[in-house]
Amino acid sequence: MLKPNASSLSRLLPITGWLKSYSLQILGDDLFAGIITAILLVPQGIAYAMLAGLPAQTGLYASILPPVLYALLGTSRTLSVGPVSIAAIMIASALTAPEISALGDPLESAVILSAEGGLIMMLMAALRMGGLVTFISHPVLTGFTSGATILIIVSQIAPLTGIKNLGCGMDSRCYGDAVQSLNFETLLIGFSALGLLLSFGKPLTALLKKTDMPQSLVTAISKCGPLLTVLVTTLAVSYFQLARQNGVAVVGPIPSGFPELMLSFGSSEKWQLLLPYAAFIALIAYVESVAIAKVTANLRGEKIIPNQELIALGAANMAAAISGGMPVAGGFSRTMVNFAAGARTQMAMLVAAGLLAMVVIFFSHWFENIPKATLAAIILIAIIPLVRLRNILQTWRYDRGDGIAEAVTLLGVLVLGIEEGLSLGIMLTIISYLRKTSKPHIAVVGRIPDTEHFRNIKRHQVETWSHLLLIRIDESITFANINFIEDFIVTELRQQPAIRHVVLIFTSVSDIDSTALETLEHLNHNLQAAGIIMHVSEAKGPVLDKLEKTDFIEQLKPGKVFFRTEDAVQELA
């Protein structure tokens, strides 16, 4: 029987790689980081479950088993996997869709979303689709994130203020009634929570940095803001009986103990209806997670393997489904807290998950009186930095196509919906890419005097020759752009009737597809009929290998393939 070697085992279970060199010092760093991350996991888990329209325990359950599976299979040593804000608002969008809400039981639907998302990621991994992360451009992702964040902000106004209903559309009277339903006690708690959370941000961090306190301790203290805010506001609600007497909305009872693991996820009808939503959630969860993982990995010179991330995140989402949790992904704020607190390996997340499991089993009754206004404040503080409207202007200045895609994605998310807005952004990106590749940069070049360098005649003072035309094509030649290239060459020849030799410089050409080759052969035939000889220079090895499998080079004769453009000029000029 063959035994798997160490390298293959390390690829399948990345945890075995860092366990070999594990030490007590690293364990100390991971313990500290795990405790800090667990402190953040509790309020965030509950808050993001509420944001998704789910019972509080689904966020807590999603923060226990999924991080354990990711720790075993993931390639990032610091990524914190669990409920995240963007996925939560996408889940809420799916659960409130008329065809889904009509089937009832949103908890069952959320579990199905987790299972489907996990299976989709596993299938993508089997098909080696880890590179899919590059299919969503950064501007589209930024526009999507900003749009989804604005939707989240709007959705949290009601729980932050106690207003009963803000879904008024164009009915001005409805808005007046909504404002009158504002709950003063809820508003006071919400804004007090915001103030406390803000004070634990930059002000407290700046103050602590002025002391001789270690950086890790500064991070630990400054990140305790959410837990302290929850404790203070919960005590206030309990002591003054604000939920019973003043109508302050609270989380309510949370079942004690860990849920029973299950493999039955509901009817096939729900699976079919939820599949498109699950696909979008899985795609965004994967893209966001890999992007976040790369940030911390680059800071430490570590490597992220995208396809292995698909396996790890797929397994984490399957674990969420089995344990009754919502879909999960890598969270930016938790990951950066984990990293800043000194986490060295995924042992930190195993510690955090273990602590959270103890809290769920023994102390869940403590969470009953957490005011929803506090959770809304925690969500707002966590996501407001994700709104990057200024980034649209910066992108527009650099590349108008990307700027339009980013702006349209943001507006599409706000006007059409999350899935529709993202789809529109991806479509615009693909159209922009096809437009760019269909019109590649082509330059007529000449030689800089007394050198062997050839540059664009429109940018530099260069030597040219009346009977010799040098054309540099700065893109691979494909079916999408060959007609544009052919038209460019023909137009130049019409403007310079004395030309007898055309040299196509292939410095930047990495490939020529079959359609482009056929057009080049046809162009060469027409040029020869007109008494013009076509040549090729500086073609890359792989391109020449493909051309030599055809009779193109033979058809060129008396045209030649030159190693250097200078050689062509020496012979033809």
Coordinates of C-alpha atoms in Angstrom, one line a residue:
M1 CA 0.0 0.0 0.0
L2 CA 1.4 3.4 -1.0
K3 CA 1.8 6.0 1.7
P4 CA 1.3 9.7 0.8
N5 CA 4.5 11.6 1.0
A6 CA 5.0 14.6 3.2
S7 CA 4.6 17.2 0.4
S8 CA 1.2 15.7 -0.8
L9 CA -0.1 15.5 2.8
S10 CA 1.0 19.1 3.3
R11 CA -1.0 20.1 0.2
L12 CA -4.1 18.3 1.3
L13 CA -3.8 19.4 5.0
P14 CA -1.8 22.6 5.1
I15 CA -2.0 22.5 8.9
T16 CA 0.6 19.7 8.9
G17 CA 3.1 22.2 7.4
W18 CA 3.1 24.7 10.2
L19 CA 2.6 22.1 13.0
K20 CA 6.0 20.7 12.3
S21 CA 7.8 23.8 13.5
Y22 CA 5.2 24.7 16.2
S23 CA 6.7 25.9 19.5
L24 CA 5.5 27.1 22.9
Q25 CA 6.4 30.7 22.0
I26 CA 4.2 30.5 18.9
L27 CA 1.4 28.9 21.0
G28 CA 1.6 31.9 23.4
D29 CA 1.1 34.3 20.5
D30 CA -1.8 32.3 19.1
L31 CA -3.5 32.0 22.5
F32 CA -3.5 35.7 23.0
A33 CA -4.7 36.4 19.4
G34 CA -7.4 33.7 19.7
I35 CA -8.8 35.2 22.9
I36 CA -9.0 38.7 21.3
T37 CA -10.6 37.3 18.1
A38 CA -13.2 35.4 20.2
I39 CA -14.1 38.6 22.0
L40 CA -14.9 40.1 18.6
L41 CA -16.6 36.9 17.3
V42 CA -19.4 36.9 19.8
P43 CA -21.0 40.3 19.1
Q44 CA -20.3 40.1 15.3
G45 CA -21.7 36.6 15.0
I46 CA -25.0 37.7 16.6
A47 CA -25.1 41.1 14.7
Y48 CA -24.5 39.5 11.3
A49 CA -27.2 36.8 11.9
M50 CA -29.6 39.6 12.8
L51 CA -28.6 41.5 9.6
A52 CA -29.4 38.4 7.6
G53 CA -32.8 38.2 9.2
L54 CA -31.9 35.0 11.1
P55 CA -31.9 33.9 14.7
A56 CA -28.9 35.0 16.7
Q57 CA -27.6 31.5 17.2
T58 CA -27.0 30.9 13.5
G59 CA -24.2 33.5 13.6
L60 CA -22.7 31.9 16.7
Y61 CA -22.9 28.3 15.2
A62 CA -21.3 29.6 12.0
S63 CA -18.3 30.8 14.1
I64 CA -17.4 27.4 15.6
L65 CA -17.1 24.5 13.2
P66 CA -16.4 26.4 10.0
P67 CA -13.2 28.0 11.4
V68 CA -12.0 24.6 12.5
L69 CA -12.5 23.1 9.0
Y70 CA -10.7 26.1 7.5
A71 CA -7.9 25.8 10.0
L72 CA -7.3 22.2 8.8
L73 CA -7.5 22.9 5.1
G74 CA -6.8 26.6 4.4
T75 CA -3.5 28.0 3.3
S76 CA -3.8 31.4 5.1
R77 CA -2.4 31.3 8.6
T78 CA -4.4 34.3 9.9
L79 CA -7.7 34.4 7.9
S80 CA -10.7 34.5 10.3
V81 CA -13.6 32.6 8.8
G82 CA -17.2 33.2 10.0
P83 CA -20.2 35.4 9.3
V84 CA -19.4 38.6 7.3
S85 CA -21.5 41.7 6.6
I86 CA -21.6 41.4 2.7
A87 CA -22.7 37.8 2.8
A88 CA -25.3 38.6 5.5
I89 CA -26.9 41.3 3.3
M90 CA -26.9 38.8 0.3
I91 CA -28.5 36.2 2.5
A92 CA -31.1 38.7 3.6
S93 CA -31.8 39.5 -0.1
A94 CA -32.3 35.9 -0.9
L95 CA -34.5 35.1 2.1
T96 CA -36.8 38.1 1.4
A97 CA -37.2 37.2 -2.3
P98 CA -41.0 36.5 -2.8
E99 CA -40.5 33.0 -4.2
I100 CA -38.2 32.0 -1.3
S101 CA -40.1 33.7 1.6
A102 CA -43.3 32.0 0.4
L103 CA -41.8 28.6 1.3
G104 CA -41.3 29.7 4.9
D105 CA -38.6 28.7 7.5
P106 CA -35.8 31.1 6.7
L107 CA -33.4 29.2 8.9
E108 CA -33.8 26.1 6.7
S109 CA -33.2 28.3 3.6
A110 CA -30.0 29.7 5.2
V111 CA -28.7 26.2 5.9
I112 CA -29.4 25.2 2.3
L113 CA -27.5 28.3 1.1
S114 CA -24.5 27.2 3.2
A115 CA -24.7 23.6 1.8
E116 CA -25.1 24.8 -1.8
G117 CA -22.3 27.3 -1.4
G118 CA -20.0 24.7 0.0
L119 CA -20.8 22.2 -2.8
I120 CA -20.3 24.9 -5.5
M121 CA -16.9 25.7 -4.1
M122 CA -15.9 22.1 -4.0
L123 CA -17.0 21.7 -7.6
M124 CA -15.0 24.7 -8.6
A125 CA -12.0 23.2 -6.8
A126 CA -12.5 19.9 -8.7
L127 CA -12.5 21.8 -12.0
R128 CA -9.4 23.7 -11.0
M129 CA -11.2 27.1 -11.1
G130 CA -9.1 28.8 -8.4
G131 CA -8.1 31.4 -10.9
L132 CA -11.7 32.6 -11.1
V133 CA -10.7 35.1 -8.5
T134 CA -9.3 37.2 -11.4
F135 CA -12.7 37.3 -13.2
I136 CA -14.1 40.0 -11.0
S137 CA -12.1 43.1 -11.4
H138 CA -11.1 45.2 -8.4
P139 CA -13.3 48.2 -9.5
V140 CA -16.4 46.0 -9.9
L141 CA -15.7 44.4 -6.5
T142 CA -15.2 47.9 -4.9
G143 CA -18.4 49.2 -6.5
F144 CA -20.3 46.1 -5.4
T145 CA -19.0 46.4 -1.8
S146 CA -19.8 50.1 -1.6
G147 CA -23.3 49.5 -2.9
A148 CA -24.0 46.6 -0.6
T149 CA -22.6 48.5 2.4
I150 CA -24.9 51.5 1.7
L151 CA -27.8 49.0 1.7
I152 CA -26.6 47.6 5.0
I153 CA -26.4 51.1 6.5
V154 CA -29.9 51.9 5.4
S155 CA -31.2 48.6 6.8
Q156 CA -29.7 49.4 10.2
I157 CA -31.4 52.8 10.7
A158 CA -34.6 51.1 12.0
P159 CA -33.0 48.9 14.7
L160 CA -30.6 51.8 15.7
T161 CA -33.5 54.2 16.3
G162 CA -36.4 51.9 17.1
I163 CA -38.4 53.1 14.0
K164 CA -41.0 50.4 13.1
N165 CA -41.0 50.7 9.3
L166 CA -38.9 52.5 6.7
G167 CA -40.2 50.7 3.6
C168 CA -42.3 53.6 2.6
G169 CA -41.2 54.1 -1.0
M170 CA -42.6 57.5 -2.3
D171 CA -45.3 57.8 0.4
S172 CA -44.3 60.9 2.4
R173 CA -47.1 60.4 5.0
C174 CA -45.6 57.0 5.7
Y175 CA -42.3 58.5 6.6
G176 CA -44.0 60.9 9.0
D177 CA -45.6 58.0 10.7
A178 CA -42.3 56.1 10.8
V179 CA -40.5 59.1 12.5
Q180 CA -43.3 59.3 15.1
S181 CA -42.7 55.6 15.9
L182 CA -39.1 56.4 16.9
N183 CA -38.2 54.9 20.3
F184 CA -36.3 57.4 22.5
E185 CA -34.7 54.8 24.7
T186 CA -33.6 52.7 21.7
L187 CA -32.2 55.8 20.0
L188 CA -30.2 56.7 23.2
I189 CA -28.8 53.2 23.4
G190 CA -27.9 53.2 19.8
F191 CA -26.1 56.5 19.8
S192 CA -24.4 55.7 23.1
A193 CA -23.1 52.5 21.6
L194 CA -21.8 54.4 18.5
G195 CA -20.0 56.9 20.7
L196 CA -18.4 54.1 22.8
L197 CA -17.3 52.2 19.8
L198 CA -15.9 55.3 18.1
S199 CA -13.9 56.1 21.3
F200 CA -12.3 52.7 21.2
G201 CA -11.1 53.3 17.6
K202 CA -8.5 55.9 16.7
P203 CA -8.7 58.1 19.8
L204 CA -8.0 55.3 22.3
T205 CA -5.4 53.7 20.0
A206 CA -3.5 57.0 19.6
L207 CA -3.6 57.5 23.4
L208 CA -2.3 54.0 24.2
K209 CA 0.5 54.3 21.6
K210 CA 1.8 57.3 23.5
T211 CA 2.6 55.0 26.4
D212 CA 5.2 52.2 26.5
M213 CA 2.5 49.6 26.2
P214 CA 3.4 46.7 23.7
Q215 CA 1.6 47.0 20.4
S216 CA -0.1 43.6 20.9
L217 CA -1.7 44.9 24.1
V218 CA -2.7 48.1 22.5
T219 CA -4.5 46.1 19.8
A220 CA -6.1 43.9 22.5
I221 CA -7.5 46.8 24.5
S222 CA -8.7 48.8 21.4
K223 CA -10.5 45.8 20.0
C224 CA -12.5 45.1 23.2
G225 CA -14.8 48.0 22.3
P226 CA -17.6 45.8 20.8
L227 CA -17.7 43.4 23.8
L228 CA -17.6 46.2 26.3
T229 CA -20.4 48.1 24.5
V230 CA -22.5 44.9 24.5
L231 CA -21.9 44.4 28.2
V232 CA -22.7 48.1 29.2
T233 CA -25.9 48.4 27.1
T234 CA -27.1 44.9 28.1
L235 CA -26.7 45.7 31.7
A236 CA -28.6 49.0 31.2
V237 CA -31.5 47.2 29.5
S238 CA -31.6 44.6 32.2
Y239 CA -31.3 47.0 35.2
F240 CA -33.9 49.5 33.9
Q241 CA -36.1 46.8 32.3
L242 CA -36.1 48.8 29.1
A243 CA -37.2 45.8 27.0
R244 CA -40.4 45.2 29.0
Q245 CA -41.3 48.7 30.0
N246 CA -40.0 50.9 27.1
G247 CA -40.2 48.5 24.2
V248 CA -36.5 48.4 23.5
A249 CA -35.9 45.5 21.0
V250 CA -33.5 42.8 22.3
V251 CA -32.0 39.6 20.9
G252 CA -34.3 37.3 22.9
P253 CA -33.7 33.8 24.1
I254 CA -30.8 31.8 22.5
P255 CA -30.8 28.0 22.8
S256 CA -28.1 26.7 25.1
G257 CA -25.7 24.1 24.0
F258 CA -24.4 23.1 20.6
P259 CA -26.9 22.2 17.9
E260 CA -27.4 18.7 16.7
L261 CA -25.5 18.0 13.6
M262 CA -27.8 17.3 10.7
L263 CA -27.6 16.1 7.1
S264 CA -31.2 16.8 6.0
F265 CA -31.4 20.3 4.5
G266 CA -35.0 20.6 3.2
S267 CA -36.9 20.0 0.0
S268 CA -35.5 19.9 -3.5
E269 CA -37.8 22.8 -4.5
K270 CA -35.9 25.1 -2.1
W271 CA -32.5 23.8 -3.4
Q272 CA -33.5 24.7 -6.9
L273 CA -34.8 28.1 -6.1
L274 CA -31.9 29.0 -3.9
L275 CA -29.1 27.8 -6.2
P276 CA -28.6 31.2 -8.1
Y277 CA -28.4 33.0 -4.8
A278 CA -26.0 30.4 -3.4
A279 CA -23.8 30.8 -6.5
F280 CA -23.5 34.5 -6.1
I281 CA -22.8 34.2 -2.3
A282 CA -20.1 31.6 -2.9
L283 CA -18.4 33.6 -5.6
I284 CA -18.3 36.8 -3.5
A285 CA -17.3 34.8 -0.4
Y286 CA -14.4 33.2 -2.3
V287 CA -13.2 36.4 -4.0
E288 CA -13.3 38.4 -0.7
S289 CA -11.7 35.7 1.3
V290 CA -8.7 35.2 -1.1
A291 CA -8.2 39.0 -1.3
I292 CA -8.1 39.3 2.5
A293 CA -5.9 36.3 2.9
K294 CA -3.4 37.7 0.4
V295 CA -3.2 41.0 2.3
T296 CA -1.8 39.3 5.4
A297 CA 0.1 36.7 3.6
N298 CA 2.0 39.3 1.6
L299 CA 3.0 41.1 4.8
R300 CA 4.7 37.9 6.0
G301 CA 6.0 36.5 2.8
E302 CA 3.6 33.6 2.9
K303 CA 1.8 32.0 -0.1
I304 CA -1.9 31.5 -0.7
I305 CA -3.0 28.7 -3.0
P306 CA -6.3 29.8 -4.5
N307 CA -7.6 26.3 -5.5
Q308 CA -6.9 25.0 -1.9
E309 CA -8.8 28.0 -0.6
L310 CA -11.8 26.8 -2.6
I311 CA -11.6 23.4 -0.8
A312 CA -11.1 25.0 2.6
L313 CA -14.0 27.5 2.2
G314 CA -16.2 24.8 0.7
A315 CA -15.6 22.5 3.6
A316 CA -16.2 25.5 6.0
N317 CA -19.6 26.2 4.5
M318 CA -20.6 22.6 4.5
A319 CA -19.7 22.5 8.2
A320 CA -21.9 25.6 8.7
A321 CA -24.8 23.8 7.1
I322 CA -24.3 20.6 9.1
S323 CA -24.2 22.7 12.4
G324 CA -27.1 24.9 11.5
G325 CA -25.1 28.0 10.7
M326 CA -25.3 30.7 8.0
P327 CA -22.9 30.9 5.0
V328 CA -19.3 32.0 6.0
A329 CA -16.3 33.7 4.4
G330 CA -13.1 35.4 5.5
G331 CA -13.9 38.6 7.5
F332 CA -11.6 41.6 6.9
S333 CA -12.0 43.2 10.4
R334 CA -11.6 40.0 12.3
T335 CA -8.7 38.9 10.2
M336 CA -6.8 42.2 10.7
V337 CA -7.6 42.0 14.5
N338 CA -6.3 38.4 14.5
F339 CA -3.2 39.5 12.6
A340 CA -2.5 42.6 14.7
A341 CA -3.0 40.6 17.9
G342 CA 0.0 38.5 16.9
A343 CA -1.6 35.3 15.5
R344 CA 1.1 33.2 13.9
T345 CA -0.9 30.2 12.7
Q346 CA -4.5 29.0 12.5
M347 CA -4.2 27.7 16.0
A348 CA -5.4 31.2 17.0
M349 CA -8.7 30.5 15.2
L350 CA -9.0 27.1 16.8
V351 CA -8.6 28.7 20.2
A352 CA -11.3 31.3 19.3
A353 CA -13.7 28.6 18.1
G354 CA -13.1 26.6 21.3
L355 CA -13.8 29.6 23.5
L356 CA -16.9 30.5 21.5
A357 CA -18.2 26.9 21.8
M358 CA -17.9 27.1 25.6
V359 CA -19.8 30.4 25.5
V360 CA -22.6 28.9 23.4
I361 CA -22.8 25.8 25.6
F362 CA -22.7 27.5 29.0
F363 CA -23.4 31.2 28.8
S364 CA -25.9 31.7 25.9
H365 CA -28.6 32.9 28.3
W366 CA -26.4 36.0 29.0
F367 CA -27.2 37.3 25.5
E368 CA -31.0 37.5 25.8
N369 CA -31.1 41.2 26.7
I370 CA -28.5 42.4 24.2
P371 CA -30.3 45.4 22.5
K372 CA -30.6 45.2 18.7
A373 CA -29.6 48.9 18.6
T374 CA -26.1 47.9 20.0
L375 CA -25.7 45.3 17.3
A376 CA -26.7 47.8 14.6
A377 CA -24.1 50.2 16.0
I378 CA -21.4 47.4 15.8
I379 CA -22.4 46.6 12.2
L380 CA -22.2 50.3 11.2
I381 CA -18.8 50.9 12.7
A382 CA -17.5 47.7 11.1
I383 CA -18.8 48.5 7.5
I384 CA -18.7 52.3 7.1
P385 CA -15.0 52.2 6.0
L386 CA -16.1 49.8 3.1
V387 CA -18.0 52.7 1.4
R388 CA -15.4 54.1 -1.1
L389 CA -17.1 56.7 -3.2
R390 CA -13.9 58.7 -3.7
N391 CA -12.3 55.6 -5.2
I392 CA -14.7 55.9 -8.2
L393 CA -13.2 59.2 -9.2
Q394 CA -9.7 57.9 -8.8
T395 CA -10.5 54.9 -11.0
W396 CA -12.2 57.2 -13.6
R397 CA -9.1 59.3 -13.9
Y398 CA -6.9 56.3 -14.5
D399 CA -9.2 54.2 -16.7
R400 CA -12.7 55.4 -17.8
G401 CA -13.9 51.9 -18.6
D402 CA -13.1 50.7 -15.1
G403 CA -14.5 53.9 -13.6
I404 CA -17.8 53.4 -15.4
A405 CA -17.9 49.7 -14.4
E406 CA -17.4 50.6 -10.7
A407 CA -20.0 53.4 -10.7
V408 CA -22.6 51.3 -12.6
T409 CA -22.0 48.3 -10.3
L410 CA -22.7 50.5 -7.2
L411 CA -25.8 52.1 -8.8
G412 CA -27.0 48.7 -10.0
V413 CA -26.8 47.2 -6.5
L414 CA -28.7 50.1 -5.1
V415 CA -31.4 50.3 -7.8
L416 CA -31.7 46.8 -9.2
G417 CA -30.5 44.6 -6.4
I418 CA -27.4 42.9 -5.2
E419 CA -27.2 40.0 -7.7
E420 CA -28.3 42.1 -10.6
G421 CA -25.9 44.9 -9.8
L422 CA -22.9 42.5 -9.5
S423 CA -23.9 40.7 -12.8
L424 CA -24.1 44.1 -14.5
G425 CA -20.7 45.0 -13.3
I426 CA -19.1 41.8 -14.5
M427 CA -20.8 42.1 -17.9
L428 CA -19.4 45.7 -18.2
T429 CA -15.9 44.5 -17.3
I430 CA -16.0 41.8 -19.9
I431 CA -17.3 44.2 -22.6
S432 CA -14.6 46.7 -21.7
Y433 CA -12.0 44.0 -21.9
L434 CA -13.2 42.8 -25.2
R435 CA -13.3 46.4 -26.5
K436 CA -9.7 46.9 -25.4
T437 CA -8.4 43.7 -26.9
S438 CA -10.3 44.3 -30.2
K439 CA -8.4 47.5 -30.7
P440 CA -4.9 46.9 -29.6
H441 CA -2.1 49.5 -29.6
I442 CA -0.3 49.4 -32.9
A443 CA 2.6 51.7 -33.8
V444 CA 4.5 52.6 -36.9
V445 CA 8.1 52.7 -35.6
G446 CA 11.5 54.0 -36.7
R447 CA 15.0 53.8 -35.5
I448 CA 16.5 56.2 -33.0
P449 CA 19.6 57.6 -34.7
D450 CA 22.9 55.9 -33.9
T451 CA 21.1 53.1 -31.9
E452 CA 19.4 49.8 -32.5
H453 CA 16.3 51.0 -30.6
F454 CA 13.0 51.4 -32.5
R455 CA 10.2 53.7 -31.2
N456 CA 6.8 55.1 -32.2
I457 CA 7.3 57.8 -34.9
K458 CA 4.6 59.9 -33.2
R459 CA 6.5 60.1 -29.9
H460 CA 10.2 60.2 -30.9
Q461 CA 12.6 61.7 -33.5
V462 CA 13.5 58.6 -35.5
E463 CA 14.8 57.4 -38.9
T464 CA 12.3 56.1 -41.4
W465 CA 12.6 54.8 -45.0
S466 CA 10.3 55.6 -48.0
H467 CA 10.1 51.9 -49.1
L468 CA 10.2 50.2 -45.7
L469 CA 7.3 50.2 -43.2
L470 CA 7.9 48.9 -39.6
I471 CA 4.8 48.1 -37.6
R472 CA 4.8 47.0 -34.0
I473 CA 1.8 45.1 -32.7
D474 CA 1.5 45.4 -28.9
E475 CA -1.0 42.6 -28.3
S476 CA -1.5 38.9 -29.0
I477 CA -3.2 38.5 -32.4
T478 CA -6.7 36.9 -32.1
F479 CA -10.0 36.6 -33.9
A480 CA -11.1 39.7 -31.9
N481 CA -8.5 42.1 -33.2
I482 CA -7.2 40.7 -36.5
N483 CA -9.6 42.8 -38.6
F484 CA -8.5 46.0 -36.7
I485 CA -4.8 45.1 -37.3
E486 CA -5.4 44.3 -41.0
D487 CA -7.3 47.6 -41.5
F488 CA -4.4 49.5 -39.8
I489 CA -1.8 47.9 -42.1
V490 CA -3.9 48.5 -45.3
T491 CA -4.6 52.2 -44.3
E492 CA -0.8 52.8 -43.7
L493 CA 0.0 51.3 -47.1
R494 CA -2.5 53.5 -48.9
Q495 CA -1.0 56.6 -47.3
Q496 CA 2.5 55.5 -48.4
P497 CA 2.3 54.1 -51.9
A498 CA 6.1 53.8 -52.2
I499 CA 6.3 51.0 -49.6
R500 CA 7.8 47.7 -50.9
H501 CA 8.6 45.9 -47.6
V502 CA 6.4 45.6 -44.5
V503 CA 8.0 44.2 -41.3
L504 CA 5.6 43.1 -38.5
I505 CA 7.3 43.4 -35.2
F506 CA 6.0 40.7 -32.9
T507 CA 7.9 41.7 -29.7
S508 CA 4.6 41.8 -27.6
V509 CA 2.8 39.0 -29.5
S510 CA 2.4 36.0 -27.3
D511 CA 0.0 34.0 -29.4
I512 CA -1.7 34.0 -32.8
D513 CA -4.9 32.0 -33.0
S514 CA -6.1 30.1 -36.1
T515 CA -8.5 32.8 -37.3
A516 CA -5.8 35.5 -37.1
L517 CA -3.3 33.2 -38.9
E518 CA -5.8 32.6 -41.7
T519 CA -6.3 36.4 -42.1
L520 CA -2.5 37.0 -42.1
E521 CA -2.1 34.5 -44.8
H522 CA -4.8 36.2 -46.9
L523 CA -3.2 39.6 -46.2
N524 CA 0.2 38.3 -47.3
H525 CA -1.3 36.9 -50.5
N526 CA -2.9 40.3 -51.3
L527 CA 0.3 42.2 -50.5
Q528 CA 2.4 39.9 -52.8
A529 CA -0.1 40.5 -55.6
A530 CA 0.5 44.2 -55.1
G531 CA 4.3 43.8 -55.2
I532 CA 4.8 44.3 -51.4
I533 CA 6.7 41.7 -49.4
M534 CA 5.7 41.0 -45.8
H535 CA 8.3 40.1 -43.1
V536 CA 8.2 39.2 -39.4
S537 CA 10.7 40.1 -36.7
E538 CA 11.4 39.4 -33.0
A539 CA 8.7 36.6 -32.8
K540 CA 8.7 34.8 -29.5
G541 CA 9.7 31.1 -29.4
P542 CA 6.2 29.7 -28.7
V543 CA 4.8 31.8 -31.5
L544 CA 7.4 30.5 -33.9
D545 CA 6.8 27.0 -32.8
K546 CA 3.1 27.3 -33.8
L547 CA 3.9 29.0 -37.1
E548 CA 6.4 26.3 -38.0
K549 CA 3.6 23.7 -37.7
T550 CA 1.9 25.5 -40.6
D551 CA 3.0 26.6 -44.1
F552 CA 2.8 30.3 -43.2
I553 CA 6.6 30.8 -43.1
E554 CA 6.8 29.1 -46.5
Q555 CA 4.1 31.4 -47.9
L556 CA 6.0 34.5 -46.7
K557 CA 8.8 33.9 -49.1
P558 CA 10.5 35.9 -50.4
G559 CA 9.6 37.5 -47.1
K560 CA 11.8 36.5 -44.1
V561 CA 11.6 35.9 -40.3
F562 CA 14.2 38.2 -38.7
F563 CA 15.6 37.6 -35.2
R564 CA 16.0 41.4 -34.7
T565 CA 14.3 44.4 -36.2
E566 CA 17.8 45.8 -36.7
D567 CA 18.7 42.9 -38.9
A568 CA 15.6 43.6 -41.1
V569 CA 16.6 47.2 -41.4
Q570 CA 20.2 46.4 -42.3
E571 CA 19.0 44.1 -45.1
L572 CA 16.0 45.9 -46.4
A573 CA 16.9 49.6 -45.9

